[in-house]
Amino acid sequence: MQASQRPQSSGGVHKLYHQPTAKVEQYYSLYHVVNNNSNDTSSSGTQLSYQTQSEQFFTLDSLPDAGYVIYNSPPAVRVSSNWSPFSPQSSTSYISDQHHSSDNTYDSPLSRCSVVDDGNELKHVLREMANNLLGPDSDIDEDSSCSFNGEVSKSSKWNRALEIASSLDVKELLLACAEVVSDADFSAAEVLMNVLEQRVSVSGEPMQRLSAYMLEGLRARLFSSGSIIYKKLKCKEPTSSELISYMQVLYNIVPYYKFAYTSANVVIDEAMRNENKIHIIDFQIAQGSQWMFLMHNLARRPGGPPFVHITGVDDSQSAHARGGGLQLVGERLAKVAESYGVPFEFHAAAISGSEVQLENLCIRHGEALAVNFPYVLHHMPDESVSTANHRDRLLRLVKSLSPKIVTLVEQESNTNTSAFLPRFRETMDYYTAMFESIDAARPRDDKQRISAEEHCVARDVVNIIACEGADRVERHELFGKWSMRLRMAGFTQCPLSPSVGEAINDVLKEFSPNYRLAERSGALYLGWKNRALATSSAWR
């Protein structure tokens, strides 16, 4: 995995992984690449400067002082780190410099906007309104300094509440609404939600679109219907062909899936260079299209391709997302392998990843093992959800198999064990960047984009905000925590060769220049402007 072991020219293997070959296009249209994605040139962005959550297991002070690599910088240029110190009050993992440059749009507004004062006054006004409009049984703060004389008219109270609300932007309104929802203040929440409904739009600016879904999450939380709404959203998903088209839209217009697939493929290809028999366990096989590109490259090996055995893990309930069961995925991959002359075998493990046991994985002596975790480990419940702690159990199981390489790609966000309000702010921060990156590639009234956001992103937002316990399946952790979990399970981190960064850098050429790629602590960070959104790392 060292650079000296993997010399690559700019025309080497890394270019292969994100460019669909004719045969791959023939079998799966998801990988058609749109080349008009970089129409957002309004901002050149700023240097990445990742500030991560202050927790006992991971501090910036404990990281190396050597800085990190910016992959879109000129070759061989190293940029020194200007990471800012922790703010103990910060609950987010946004990237920012000490002076909060104007290019950083993801800082929590709580530290310097008027939402705290105005929000509290707004809540008092709303309580007074509820007292007049809903009767004396409403929960009113009689001692409020903002309490109105009983002779003040209802319309005056409405006007005052609306006046305060109109002075807040959508983000501040959402934060104020989250506070009253956290307090289970139904009357104040109802008025704030009514105001918010007039300010959000699924075809508006990124913050308006995200706010529409966060508002639904708040409403679901207030009425304890998060699990119900989440399940209904799942049930209302379109037919398999339509859902695949939504996934294809996201695949084409944002690089997050390509970041995961490309980085993992390059790492696995390098680790398995001298192996004649390869077994890949993919804990989220989906359509299996990632491995079409890997097999294309394996087929070009001097002396012939190795035998490839793939075990695909996927919850049987998500069969609709594959256009059929895992058996169809295996048949599709077998056809691609045959066309490339790659000896191939597929094993289906139609089971939730958190339920996987050794007997589900079809381990064979003599096969070099690679394990792939693409945006999936954060779905596994940990010790905060269940004493079974499937997140760490699964890592220990994989380590017991003595894999030659393990690839991990995860969203760089902190929503696992955070209390509701810090989690709400982190979700707002993270998905603001996500929605902005989507906005850069498609018009705001684009129906495909609206549908893709609704069916592939909104469900995650609603789940993070509205659900708790076992019902909350979106439980992201920062790379520092993943690193700790892997090391405790016995893994050692593998340095990424320059080929991985080069491959991702080639991918990013198709997209907005606001995407950033940086290396830190042996992992690759993919970011939008100043916000880290995903990390990729390798372990053994």
Coordinates of C-alpha atoms in Angstrom, one line a residue, residues 279-282 285 308-313 326-327 330 333 344-350 358-364:
H279 CA -13.2 -13.2 -1.9
I280 CA -15.0 -9.8 -1.5
I281 CA -17.7 -9.4 1.2
D282 CA -19.8 -6.4 0.4
I285 CA -24.2 -4.8 -2.3
V308 CA -13.4 -13.7 -7.9
H309 CA -15.9 -14.8 -5.3
I310 CA -18.3 -12.1 -4.1
T311 CA -20.6 -12.4 -1.1
G312 CA -23.3 -9.7 -1.3
V313 CA -25.0 -8.7 2.0
L326 CA -30.0 -10.7 -4.6
Q327 CA -30.1 -13.5 -7.1
G330 CA -25.5 -12.3 -8.9
L333 CA -22.4 -9.7 -12.1
F344 CA -16.6 -15.8 -10.9
E345 CA -18.9 -17.0 -8.2
F346 CA -21.6 -15.1 -6.3
H347 CA -23.0 -15.9 -2.8
A348 CA -26.2 -14.1 -1.7
A349 CA -26.6 -13.2 2.0
A350 CA -30.1 -11.7 2.1
L358 CA -20.0 -16.3 10.4
E359 CA -22.2 -18.9 8.7
N360 CA -23.7 -16.3 6.4
L361 CA -20.4 -15.3 4.8
C362 CA -19.2 -18.4 3.0
I363 CA -15.6 -18.2 4.1
R364 CA -13.2 -20.6 2.3

